[in-house]
CSV table of C-alpha atoms and ligand atoms in Angstrom, one decimal:
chain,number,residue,atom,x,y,z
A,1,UNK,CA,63.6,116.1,82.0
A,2,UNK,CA,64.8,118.8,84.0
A,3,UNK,CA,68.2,118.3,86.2
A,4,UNK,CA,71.8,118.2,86.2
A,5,UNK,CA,73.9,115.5,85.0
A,6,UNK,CA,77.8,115.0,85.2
A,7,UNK,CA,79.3,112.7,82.7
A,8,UNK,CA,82.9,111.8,84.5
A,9,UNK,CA,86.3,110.8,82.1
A,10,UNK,CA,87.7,113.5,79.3
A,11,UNK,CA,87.9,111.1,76.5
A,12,UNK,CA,85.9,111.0,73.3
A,13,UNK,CA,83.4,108.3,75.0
A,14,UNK,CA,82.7,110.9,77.2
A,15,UNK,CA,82.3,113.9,74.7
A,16,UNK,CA,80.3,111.9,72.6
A,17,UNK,CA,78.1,110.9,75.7
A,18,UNK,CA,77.5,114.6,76.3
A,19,UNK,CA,76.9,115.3,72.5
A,20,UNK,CA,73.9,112.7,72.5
A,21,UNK,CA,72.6,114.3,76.3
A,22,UNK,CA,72.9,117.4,74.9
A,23,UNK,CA,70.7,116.7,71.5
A,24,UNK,CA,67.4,116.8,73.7
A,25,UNK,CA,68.5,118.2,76.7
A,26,UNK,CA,65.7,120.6,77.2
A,27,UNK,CA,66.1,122.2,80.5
A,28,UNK,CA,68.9,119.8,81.8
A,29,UNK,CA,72.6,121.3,83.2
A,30,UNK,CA,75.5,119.0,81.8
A,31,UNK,CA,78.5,118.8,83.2
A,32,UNK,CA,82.0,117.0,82.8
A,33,UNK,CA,84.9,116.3,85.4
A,34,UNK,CA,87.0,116.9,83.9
A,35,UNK,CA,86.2,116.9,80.2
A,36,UNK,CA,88.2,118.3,77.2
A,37,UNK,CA,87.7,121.6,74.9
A,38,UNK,CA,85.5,119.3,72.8
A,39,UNK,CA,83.0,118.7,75.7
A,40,UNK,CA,83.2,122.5,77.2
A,41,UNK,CA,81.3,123.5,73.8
A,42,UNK,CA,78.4,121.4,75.4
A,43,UNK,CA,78.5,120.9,78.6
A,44,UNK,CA,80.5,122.9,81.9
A,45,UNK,CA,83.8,121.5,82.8
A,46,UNK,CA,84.6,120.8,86.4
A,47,UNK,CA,88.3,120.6,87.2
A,48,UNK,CA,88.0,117.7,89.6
A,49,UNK,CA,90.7,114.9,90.4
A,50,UNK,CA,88.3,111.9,89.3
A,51,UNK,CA,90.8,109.6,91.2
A,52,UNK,CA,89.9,110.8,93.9
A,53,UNK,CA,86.2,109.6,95.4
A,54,UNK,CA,85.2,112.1,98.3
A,55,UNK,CA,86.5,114.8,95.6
A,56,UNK,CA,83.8,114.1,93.2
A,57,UNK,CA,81.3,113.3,96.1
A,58,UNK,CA,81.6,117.0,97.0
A,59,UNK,CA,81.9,118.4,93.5
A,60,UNK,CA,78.4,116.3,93.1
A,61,UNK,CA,77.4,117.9,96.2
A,62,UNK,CA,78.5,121.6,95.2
A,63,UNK,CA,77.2,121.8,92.0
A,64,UNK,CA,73.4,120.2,93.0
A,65,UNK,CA,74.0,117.3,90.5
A,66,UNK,CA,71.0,115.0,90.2
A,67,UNK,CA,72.5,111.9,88.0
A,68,UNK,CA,76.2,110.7,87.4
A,69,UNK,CA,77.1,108.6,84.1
A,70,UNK,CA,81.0,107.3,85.1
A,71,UNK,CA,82.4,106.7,81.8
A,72,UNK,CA,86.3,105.7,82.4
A,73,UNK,CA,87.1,101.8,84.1
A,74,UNK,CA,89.6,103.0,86.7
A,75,UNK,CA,87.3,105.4,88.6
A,76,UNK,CA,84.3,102.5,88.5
A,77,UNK,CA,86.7,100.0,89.5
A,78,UNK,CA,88.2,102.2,92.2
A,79,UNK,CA,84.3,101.9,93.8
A,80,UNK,CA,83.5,105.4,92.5
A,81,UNK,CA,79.9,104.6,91.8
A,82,UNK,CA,79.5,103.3,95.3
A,83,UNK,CA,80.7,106.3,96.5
A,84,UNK,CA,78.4,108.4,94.9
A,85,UNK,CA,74.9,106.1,95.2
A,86,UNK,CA,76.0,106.4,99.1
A,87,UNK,CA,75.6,110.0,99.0
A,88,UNK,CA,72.3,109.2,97.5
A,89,UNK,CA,72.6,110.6,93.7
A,90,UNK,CA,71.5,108.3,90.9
A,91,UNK,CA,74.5,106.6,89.1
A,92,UNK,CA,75.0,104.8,85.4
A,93,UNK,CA,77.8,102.9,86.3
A,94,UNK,CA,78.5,99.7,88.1
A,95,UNK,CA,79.7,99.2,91.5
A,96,UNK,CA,83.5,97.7,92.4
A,97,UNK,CA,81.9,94.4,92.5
A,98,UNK,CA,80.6,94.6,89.4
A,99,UNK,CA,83.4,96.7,88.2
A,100,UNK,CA,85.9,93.5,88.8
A,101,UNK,CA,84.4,92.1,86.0
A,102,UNK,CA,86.7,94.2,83.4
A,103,UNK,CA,89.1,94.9,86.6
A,104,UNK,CA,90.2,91.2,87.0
A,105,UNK,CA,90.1,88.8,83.9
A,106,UNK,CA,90.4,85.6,86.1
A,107,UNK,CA,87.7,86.4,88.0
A,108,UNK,CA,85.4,87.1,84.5
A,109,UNK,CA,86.7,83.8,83.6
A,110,UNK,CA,85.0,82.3,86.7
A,111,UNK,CA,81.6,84.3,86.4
A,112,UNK,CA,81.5,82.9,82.9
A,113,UNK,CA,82.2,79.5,83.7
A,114,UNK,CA,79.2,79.6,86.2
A,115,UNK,CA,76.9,81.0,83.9
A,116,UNK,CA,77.9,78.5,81.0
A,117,UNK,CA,79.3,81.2,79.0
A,118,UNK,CA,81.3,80.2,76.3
A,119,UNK,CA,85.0,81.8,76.6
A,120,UNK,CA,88.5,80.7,75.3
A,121,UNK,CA,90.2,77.9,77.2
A,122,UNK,CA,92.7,79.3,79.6
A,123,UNK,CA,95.4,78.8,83.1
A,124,UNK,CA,96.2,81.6,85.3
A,125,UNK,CA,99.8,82.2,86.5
A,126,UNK,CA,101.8,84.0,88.9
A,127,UNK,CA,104.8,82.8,88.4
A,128,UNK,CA,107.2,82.9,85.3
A,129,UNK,CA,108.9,79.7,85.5
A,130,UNK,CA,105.0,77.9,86.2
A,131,UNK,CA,104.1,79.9,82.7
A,132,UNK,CA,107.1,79.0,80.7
A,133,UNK,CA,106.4,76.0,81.5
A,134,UNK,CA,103.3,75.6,80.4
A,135,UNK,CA,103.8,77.2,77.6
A,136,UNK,CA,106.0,74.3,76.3
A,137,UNK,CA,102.9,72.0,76.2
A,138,UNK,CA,100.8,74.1,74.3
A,139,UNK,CA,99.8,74.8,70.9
A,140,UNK,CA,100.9,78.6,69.3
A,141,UNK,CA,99.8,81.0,69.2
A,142,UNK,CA,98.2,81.9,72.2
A,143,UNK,CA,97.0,85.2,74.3
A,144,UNK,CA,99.2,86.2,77.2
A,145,UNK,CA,96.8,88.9,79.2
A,146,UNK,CA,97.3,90.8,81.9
A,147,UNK,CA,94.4,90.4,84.5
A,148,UNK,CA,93.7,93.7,85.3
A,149,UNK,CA,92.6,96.5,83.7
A,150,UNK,CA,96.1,97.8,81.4
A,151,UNK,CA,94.1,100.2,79.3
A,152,UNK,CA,94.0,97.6,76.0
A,153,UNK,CA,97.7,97.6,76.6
A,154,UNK,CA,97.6,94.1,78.8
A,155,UNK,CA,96.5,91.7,76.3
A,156,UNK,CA,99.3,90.1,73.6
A,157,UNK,CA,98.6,88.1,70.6
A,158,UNK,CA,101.8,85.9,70.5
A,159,UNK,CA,102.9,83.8,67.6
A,160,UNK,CA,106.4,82.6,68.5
A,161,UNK,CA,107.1,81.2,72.1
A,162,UNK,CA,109.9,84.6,72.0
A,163,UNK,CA,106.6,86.8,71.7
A,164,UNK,CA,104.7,85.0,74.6
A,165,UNK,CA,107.9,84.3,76.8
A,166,UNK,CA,108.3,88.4,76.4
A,167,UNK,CA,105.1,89.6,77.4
A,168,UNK,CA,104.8,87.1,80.5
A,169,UNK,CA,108.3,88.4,81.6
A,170,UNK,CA,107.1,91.9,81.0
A,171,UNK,CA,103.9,91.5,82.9
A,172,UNK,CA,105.1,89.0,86.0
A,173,UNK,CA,109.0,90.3,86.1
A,174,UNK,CA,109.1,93.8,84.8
A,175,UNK,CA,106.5,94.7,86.1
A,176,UNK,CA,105.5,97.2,83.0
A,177,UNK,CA,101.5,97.1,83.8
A,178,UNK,CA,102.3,97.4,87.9
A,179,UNK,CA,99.3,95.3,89.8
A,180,UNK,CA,97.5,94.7,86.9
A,181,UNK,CA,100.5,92.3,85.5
A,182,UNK,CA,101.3,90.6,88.5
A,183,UNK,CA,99.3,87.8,87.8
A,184,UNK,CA,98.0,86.4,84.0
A,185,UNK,CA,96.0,84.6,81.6
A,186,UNK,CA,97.3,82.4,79.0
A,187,UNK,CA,94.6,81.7,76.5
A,188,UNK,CA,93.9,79.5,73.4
A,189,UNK,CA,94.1,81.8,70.4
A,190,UNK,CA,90.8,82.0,68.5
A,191,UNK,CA,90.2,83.3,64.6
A,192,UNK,CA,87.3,85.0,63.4
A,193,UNK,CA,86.0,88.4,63.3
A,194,UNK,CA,85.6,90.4,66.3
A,195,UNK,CA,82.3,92.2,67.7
A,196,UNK,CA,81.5,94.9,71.0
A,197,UNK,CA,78.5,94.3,72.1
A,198,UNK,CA,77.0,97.3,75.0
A,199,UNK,CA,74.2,95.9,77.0
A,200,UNK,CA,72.5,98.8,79.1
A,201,UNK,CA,71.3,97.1,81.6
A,202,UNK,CA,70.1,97.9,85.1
A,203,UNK,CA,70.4,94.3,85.9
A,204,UNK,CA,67.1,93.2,85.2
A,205,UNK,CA,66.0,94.5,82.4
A,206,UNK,CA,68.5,95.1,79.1
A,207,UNK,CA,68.7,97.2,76.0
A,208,UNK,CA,71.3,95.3,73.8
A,209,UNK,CA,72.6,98.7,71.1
A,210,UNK,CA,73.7,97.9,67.7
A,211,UNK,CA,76.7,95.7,67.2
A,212,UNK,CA,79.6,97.5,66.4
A,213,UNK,CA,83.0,96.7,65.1
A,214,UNK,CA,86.6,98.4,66.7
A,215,UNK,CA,89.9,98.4,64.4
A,216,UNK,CA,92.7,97.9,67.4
A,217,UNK,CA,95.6,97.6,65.4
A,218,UNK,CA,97.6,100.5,64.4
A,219,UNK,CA,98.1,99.5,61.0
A,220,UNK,CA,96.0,99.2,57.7
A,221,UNK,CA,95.2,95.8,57.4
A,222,UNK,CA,94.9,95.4,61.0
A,223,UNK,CA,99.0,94.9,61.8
A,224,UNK,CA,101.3,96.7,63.8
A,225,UNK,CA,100.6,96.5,67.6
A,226,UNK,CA,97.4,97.4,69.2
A,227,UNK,CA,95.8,100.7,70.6
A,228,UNK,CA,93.0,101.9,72.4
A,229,UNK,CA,91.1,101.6,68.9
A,230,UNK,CA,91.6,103.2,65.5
A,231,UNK,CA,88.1,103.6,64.5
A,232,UNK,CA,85.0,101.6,64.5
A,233,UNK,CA,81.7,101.2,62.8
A,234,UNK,CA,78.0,100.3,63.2
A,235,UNK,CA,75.8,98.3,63.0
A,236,UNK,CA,77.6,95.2,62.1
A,237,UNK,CA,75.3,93.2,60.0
A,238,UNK,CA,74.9,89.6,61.6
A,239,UNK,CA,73.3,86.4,60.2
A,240,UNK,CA,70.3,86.5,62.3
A,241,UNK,CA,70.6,83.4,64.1
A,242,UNK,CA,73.5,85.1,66.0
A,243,UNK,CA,71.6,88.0,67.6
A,244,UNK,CA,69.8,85.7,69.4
A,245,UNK,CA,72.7,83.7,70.1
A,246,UNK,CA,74.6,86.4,71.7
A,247,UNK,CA,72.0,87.6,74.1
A,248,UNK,CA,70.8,84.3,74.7
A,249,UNK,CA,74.5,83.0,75.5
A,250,UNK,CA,76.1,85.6,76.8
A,251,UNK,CA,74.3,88.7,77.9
A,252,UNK,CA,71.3,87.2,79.5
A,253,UNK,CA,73.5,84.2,81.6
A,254,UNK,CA,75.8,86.7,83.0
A,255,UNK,CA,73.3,88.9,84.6
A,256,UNK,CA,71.4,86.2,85.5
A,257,UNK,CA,75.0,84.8,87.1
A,258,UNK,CA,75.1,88.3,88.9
A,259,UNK,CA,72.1,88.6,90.2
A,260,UNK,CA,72.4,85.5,92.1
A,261,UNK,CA,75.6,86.3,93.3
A,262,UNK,CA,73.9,89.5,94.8
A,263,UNK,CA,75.9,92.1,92.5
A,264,UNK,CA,73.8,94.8,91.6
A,265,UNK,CA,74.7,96.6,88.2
A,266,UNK,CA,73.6,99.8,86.4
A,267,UNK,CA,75.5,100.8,83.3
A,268,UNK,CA,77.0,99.1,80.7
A,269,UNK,CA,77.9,95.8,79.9
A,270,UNK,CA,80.4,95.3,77.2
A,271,UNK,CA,81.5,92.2,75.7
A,272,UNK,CA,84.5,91.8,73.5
A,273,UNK,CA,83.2,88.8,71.6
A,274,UNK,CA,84.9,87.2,68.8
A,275,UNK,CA,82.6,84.8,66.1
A,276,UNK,CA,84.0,81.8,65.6
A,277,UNK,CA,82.2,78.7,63.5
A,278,UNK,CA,81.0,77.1,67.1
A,279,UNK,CA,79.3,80.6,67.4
A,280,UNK,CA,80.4,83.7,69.5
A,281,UNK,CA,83.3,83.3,72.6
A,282,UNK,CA,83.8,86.2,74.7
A,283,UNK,CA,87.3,87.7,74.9
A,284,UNK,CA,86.6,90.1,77.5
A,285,UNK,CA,84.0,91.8,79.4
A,286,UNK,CA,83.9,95.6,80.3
A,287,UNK,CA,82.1,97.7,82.5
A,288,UNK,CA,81.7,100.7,80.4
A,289,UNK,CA,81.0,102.3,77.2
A,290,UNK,CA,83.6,101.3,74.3
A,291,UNK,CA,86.1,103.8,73.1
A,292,UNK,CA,85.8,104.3,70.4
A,293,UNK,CA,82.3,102.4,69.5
A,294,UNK,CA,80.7,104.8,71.5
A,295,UNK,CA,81.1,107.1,69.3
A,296,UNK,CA,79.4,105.1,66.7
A,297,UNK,CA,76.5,103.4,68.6
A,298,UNK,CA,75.0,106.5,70.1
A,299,UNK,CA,74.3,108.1,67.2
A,300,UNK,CA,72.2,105.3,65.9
A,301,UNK,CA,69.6,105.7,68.9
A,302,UNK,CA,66.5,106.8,69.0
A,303,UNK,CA,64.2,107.8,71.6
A,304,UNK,CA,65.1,110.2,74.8
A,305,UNK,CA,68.7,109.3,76.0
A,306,UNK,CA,68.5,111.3,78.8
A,307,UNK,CA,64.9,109.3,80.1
A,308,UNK,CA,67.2,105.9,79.1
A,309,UNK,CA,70.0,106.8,81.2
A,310,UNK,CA,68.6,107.9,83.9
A,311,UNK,CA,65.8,104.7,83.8
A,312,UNK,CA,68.5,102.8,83.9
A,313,UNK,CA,70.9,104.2,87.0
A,314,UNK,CA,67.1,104.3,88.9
A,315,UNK,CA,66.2,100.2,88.4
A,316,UNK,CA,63.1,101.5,86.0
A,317,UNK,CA,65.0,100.1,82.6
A,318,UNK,CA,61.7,98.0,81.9
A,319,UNK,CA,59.3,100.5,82.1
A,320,UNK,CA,61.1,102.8,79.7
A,321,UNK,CA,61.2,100.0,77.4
A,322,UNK,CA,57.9,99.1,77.6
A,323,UNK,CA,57.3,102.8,76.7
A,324,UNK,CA,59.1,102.6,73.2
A,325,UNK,CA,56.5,102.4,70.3
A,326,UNK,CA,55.3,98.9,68.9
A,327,UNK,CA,56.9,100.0,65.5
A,328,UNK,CA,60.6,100.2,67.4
A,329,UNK,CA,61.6,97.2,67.3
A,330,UNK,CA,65.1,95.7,66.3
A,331,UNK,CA,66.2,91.9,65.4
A,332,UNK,CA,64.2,89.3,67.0
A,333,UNK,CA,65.6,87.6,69.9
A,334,UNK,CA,68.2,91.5,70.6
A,335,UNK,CA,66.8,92.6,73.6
A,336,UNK,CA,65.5,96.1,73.7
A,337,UNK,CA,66.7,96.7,69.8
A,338,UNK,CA,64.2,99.2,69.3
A,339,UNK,CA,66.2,101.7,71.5
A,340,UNK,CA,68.6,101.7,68.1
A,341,UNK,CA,67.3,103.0,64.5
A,342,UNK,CA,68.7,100.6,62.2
A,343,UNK,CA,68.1,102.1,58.8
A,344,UNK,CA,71.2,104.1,59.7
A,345,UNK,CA,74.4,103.7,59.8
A,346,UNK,CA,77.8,105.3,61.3
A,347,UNK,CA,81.7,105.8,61.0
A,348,UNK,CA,84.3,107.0,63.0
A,349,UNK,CA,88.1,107.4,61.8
A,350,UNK,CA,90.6,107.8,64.7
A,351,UNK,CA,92.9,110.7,64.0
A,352,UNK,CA,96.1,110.0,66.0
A,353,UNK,CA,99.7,111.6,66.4
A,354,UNK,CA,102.5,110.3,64.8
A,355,UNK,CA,104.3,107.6,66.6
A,356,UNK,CA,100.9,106.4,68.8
A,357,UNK,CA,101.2,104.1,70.9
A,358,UNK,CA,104.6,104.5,71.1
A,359,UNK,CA,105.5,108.2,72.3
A,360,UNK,CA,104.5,111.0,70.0
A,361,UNK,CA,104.7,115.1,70.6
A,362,UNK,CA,102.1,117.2,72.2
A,363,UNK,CA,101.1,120.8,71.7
A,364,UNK,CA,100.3,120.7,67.7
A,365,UNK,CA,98.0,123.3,67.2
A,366,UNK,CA,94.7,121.9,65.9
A,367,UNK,CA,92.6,123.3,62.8
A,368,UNK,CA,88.8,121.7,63.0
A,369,UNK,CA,86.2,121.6,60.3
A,370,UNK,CA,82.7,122.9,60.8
A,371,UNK,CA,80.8,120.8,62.6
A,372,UNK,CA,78.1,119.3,59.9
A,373,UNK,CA,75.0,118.3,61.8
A,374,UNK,CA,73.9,115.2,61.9
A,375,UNK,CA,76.3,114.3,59.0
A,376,UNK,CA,79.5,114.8,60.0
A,377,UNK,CA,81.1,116.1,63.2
A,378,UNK,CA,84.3,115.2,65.3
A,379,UNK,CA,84.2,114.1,68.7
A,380,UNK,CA,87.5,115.6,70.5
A,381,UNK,CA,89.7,113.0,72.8
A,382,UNK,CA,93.6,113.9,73.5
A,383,UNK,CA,92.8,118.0,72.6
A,384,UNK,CA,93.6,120.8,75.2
A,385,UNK,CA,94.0,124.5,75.4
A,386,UNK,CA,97.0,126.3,75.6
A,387,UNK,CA,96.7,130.0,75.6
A,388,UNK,CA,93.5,129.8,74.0
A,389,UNK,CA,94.3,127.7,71.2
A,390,UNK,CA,93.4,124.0,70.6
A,391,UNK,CA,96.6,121.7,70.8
A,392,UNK,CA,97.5,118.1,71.1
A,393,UNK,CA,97.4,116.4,74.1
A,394,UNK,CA,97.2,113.0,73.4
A,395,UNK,CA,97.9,109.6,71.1
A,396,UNK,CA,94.4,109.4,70.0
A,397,UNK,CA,93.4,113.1,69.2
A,398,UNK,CA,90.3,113.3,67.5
A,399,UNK,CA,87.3,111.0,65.9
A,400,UNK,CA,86.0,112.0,62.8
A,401,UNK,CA,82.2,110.5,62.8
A,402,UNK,CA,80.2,110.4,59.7
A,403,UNK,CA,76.9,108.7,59.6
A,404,UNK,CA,74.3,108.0,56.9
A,405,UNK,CA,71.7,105.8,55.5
A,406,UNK,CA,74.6,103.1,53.9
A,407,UNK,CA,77.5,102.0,55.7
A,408,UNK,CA,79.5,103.2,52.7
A,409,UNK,CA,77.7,106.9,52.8
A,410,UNK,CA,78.6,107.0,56.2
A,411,UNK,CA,82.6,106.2,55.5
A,412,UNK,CA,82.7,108.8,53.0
A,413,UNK,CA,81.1,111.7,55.2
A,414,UNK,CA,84.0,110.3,57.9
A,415,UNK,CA,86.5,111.0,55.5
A,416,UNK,CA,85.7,114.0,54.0
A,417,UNK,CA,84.9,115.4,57.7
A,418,UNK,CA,88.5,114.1,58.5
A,419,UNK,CA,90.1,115.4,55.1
A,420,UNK,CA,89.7,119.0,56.7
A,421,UNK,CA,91.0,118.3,60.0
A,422,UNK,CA,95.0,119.7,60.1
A,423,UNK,CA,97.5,119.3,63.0
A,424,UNK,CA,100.9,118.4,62.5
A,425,UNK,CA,101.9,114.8,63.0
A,426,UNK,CA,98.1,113.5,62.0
A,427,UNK,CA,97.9,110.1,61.1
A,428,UNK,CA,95.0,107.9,60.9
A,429,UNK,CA,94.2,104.1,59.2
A,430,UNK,CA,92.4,104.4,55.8
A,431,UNK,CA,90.8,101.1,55.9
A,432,UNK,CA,88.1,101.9,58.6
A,433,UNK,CA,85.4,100.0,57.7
A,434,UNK,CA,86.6,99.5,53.9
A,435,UNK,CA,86.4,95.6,53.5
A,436,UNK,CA,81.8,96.0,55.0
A,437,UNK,CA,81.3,99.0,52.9
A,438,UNK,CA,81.7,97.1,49.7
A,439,UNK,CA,79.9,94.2,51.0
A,440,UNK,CA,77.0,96.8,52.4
B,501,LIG,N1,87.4,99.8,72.1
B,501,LIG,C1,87.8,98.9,73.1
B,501,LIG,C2,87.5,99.3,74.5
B,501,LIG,O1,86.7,100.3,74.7
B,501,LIG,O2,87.9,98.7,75.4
């Protein structure tokens, strides 16, 4: 395919979008707004305040761009896609209305109660004494989430009444997440492991990629509190009842639910699932590629990513799948599984400063391995230039990816990649992945 493309955000989502455009690119022009160092080696970096709608309407305009993948929630909450399909380019990325999905956890709550999809029990409130209150009746622990989007920063696992009566106080009085905390979720606290699920979909058709696992917690062993992610590996191996299960129960239902609400949606639909022994609940949807299981599930594709995107953003999702080879097919009952190769396997470790999430120092200068191929390579995130040299910018710096034909080949290429990666501060879990690599 010949034509431009702009990939909007600056995170590793986003430079690991580009690195997979840019694998079979042929004669297309990629370009990010406003990318990091790690995307310029790939694509052209527009300096272009992504806040700001009309501002990357004309930046689209400027530059001739054919086809716009928004990677970040705020600007596809903020009705950026909108925007853009109004000045008639083709767009991955869902409209505000289906943005609100991941922008208002009530609301989810309501689509998925409409479309039978199974979710924790939960109560909204607005009001602190109201929550208190109910919190006395109760079982611990529960979840106390903020109902809009807080970056991953929203959503507390409490164990003591202290731990939830702090975070509703912090969300409804403080007012530490601003309009996203002014109103919550208290939720019954479920066990069992946790799964993304990315669904491109262009609302009628969907390609469900291989299930990936995220490590939120800070801590090896998964304690300390949460982050944006810590690493993450793919594909999670499922008993096979539950493929079906999850698109059967949760991905098909909920754009069925859309599309008779009359919300059209092109992108990405994430659920944050957790498996529990009555089968899989969703924690959360998202509107987006995952951060960091992007960088993880992308990888694993095969076929023209470009042709899938941009079948996707034009309504044509079904024709491309139909166009896959008879021989690419994934579980039974995982829609569109043969967009994924699943005799492979892939790892990413999250290098981060020290003191992530909590405040940490910029400017370390940054030493980076050679990149090796389709082996190893790392995906850049919180990295800038200063004077020509590549600093810290960020709490999550850098992914190191490895991938391979075993989970456990693919952890060790992660590593090693990572072992030769040197900034001052670095520090990164050691358990990505550990506990499935020995089962694997
Ligand atoms: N990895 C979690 C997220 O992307 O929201």
């Amino acid at each position: 395919m010949s034509m431009k493309v702009l990939v909007v955000g600056s995170g590793g989502r986003e430079h690991a979008l580009i690195r997979q455009l840019a694998a079979a690119a042929g004669d297309t022009e990629l370009y990010v707004a406003p990318g990091n160092p790690g995307t310029a080696l790939l694509a052209r970096n527009l300096t272009v305040d992504t806040s700001n709608n009309p501002e990357v309407v004309a930046a689209c305009r400027r530059e001739g761009i054919d086809l716009v993948i928004v990677g970040p929630e705020d600007p596809l909450i903020a009705g950026l896609a909108d925007d853009l399909r109004r000045s008639g380019l083709a767009v991955f990325g869902p409209g505000a209305l289906g943005a609100r999905l991941e922008g208002d956890k009530e609301y989810a709550k309501e689509v998925m109660a409409a479309a039978g999809v199974p979710t924790p029990r939960y109560q909204a409130f607005s009001s602190v004494d109201a929550a208190l209150d109910y919190l006395d009746k109760i079982d611990l622990p529960v979840v106390v989430k903020a109902i809009g989007a807080a970056a991953g920063k929203g959503v507390a696992v409490c164990a003591t009444r202290d731990e939830a009566e702090t975070h509703i106080r912090s969300c409804l009085q403080e007012q530490k997440f601003g309009s996203a905390g002014l109103r919550i979720l208290i939720e019954e606290c479920l066990f069992g492991p946790e799964l993304s699920v990315l669904a491109i979909t262009d609302g009628h058709s969907c390609a469900l990629l291989a299930p990936s696992r995220d490590h939120k917690r800070i801590g090896e062993g998964d304690t300390g509190p949460n982050t944006g992610g810590m690493g993450a590996f793919a594909s999670v191996a499922l008993p096979k009842e539950l493929y079906r299960q999850i698109d059967a129960q949760v991905i098909t239902p909920t754009l069925a639910e859309l599309r008779r609400r009359d919300i059209p949606y092109r992108g990405v639909l994430y659920a944050g699932l957790i498996l529990t022994p009555g089968g899989p609940r969703v924690l959360e949807f998202n509107c987006r590629f995952g951060d960091p299981e992007t960088q993880v599930v992308l990888p694993l594709m095969q076929g023209d990513f470009l042709e899938l995107v941009h079948a996707t953003a034009t309504g044509d999702l079904d024709r491309y799948l139909q166009g896959l080879h008879e021989s690419e097919v994934g579980p039974s009952g995982w829609s569109g599984g043969g967009v994924t190769d699943w005799s492979r396997h892939c790892v990413v470790v999250v290098g981060a400063a020290e003191g992530y999430p909590g405040s940490y120092a910029k400017g370390a200068a940054i030493q980076l391995p050679e990149d090796r191929q389709d082996e190893a390579w790392i995906i850049q995130a919180g990295t800038t230039r200063r004077d020509g040299e590549l600093v810290t910018s960020g709490g999550r710096v850098l992914g190191a990816v490895g991938a391979g034909t075993s989970l456990s080949e693919a952890r060790t290429r992660a590593y090693g990649q990572l072992a030769d990666v040197h900034f001052d501060g670095l520090t990164y879990r050691r358990d990505i992945a550990a506990a499935e690599s020995q089962e694997g």
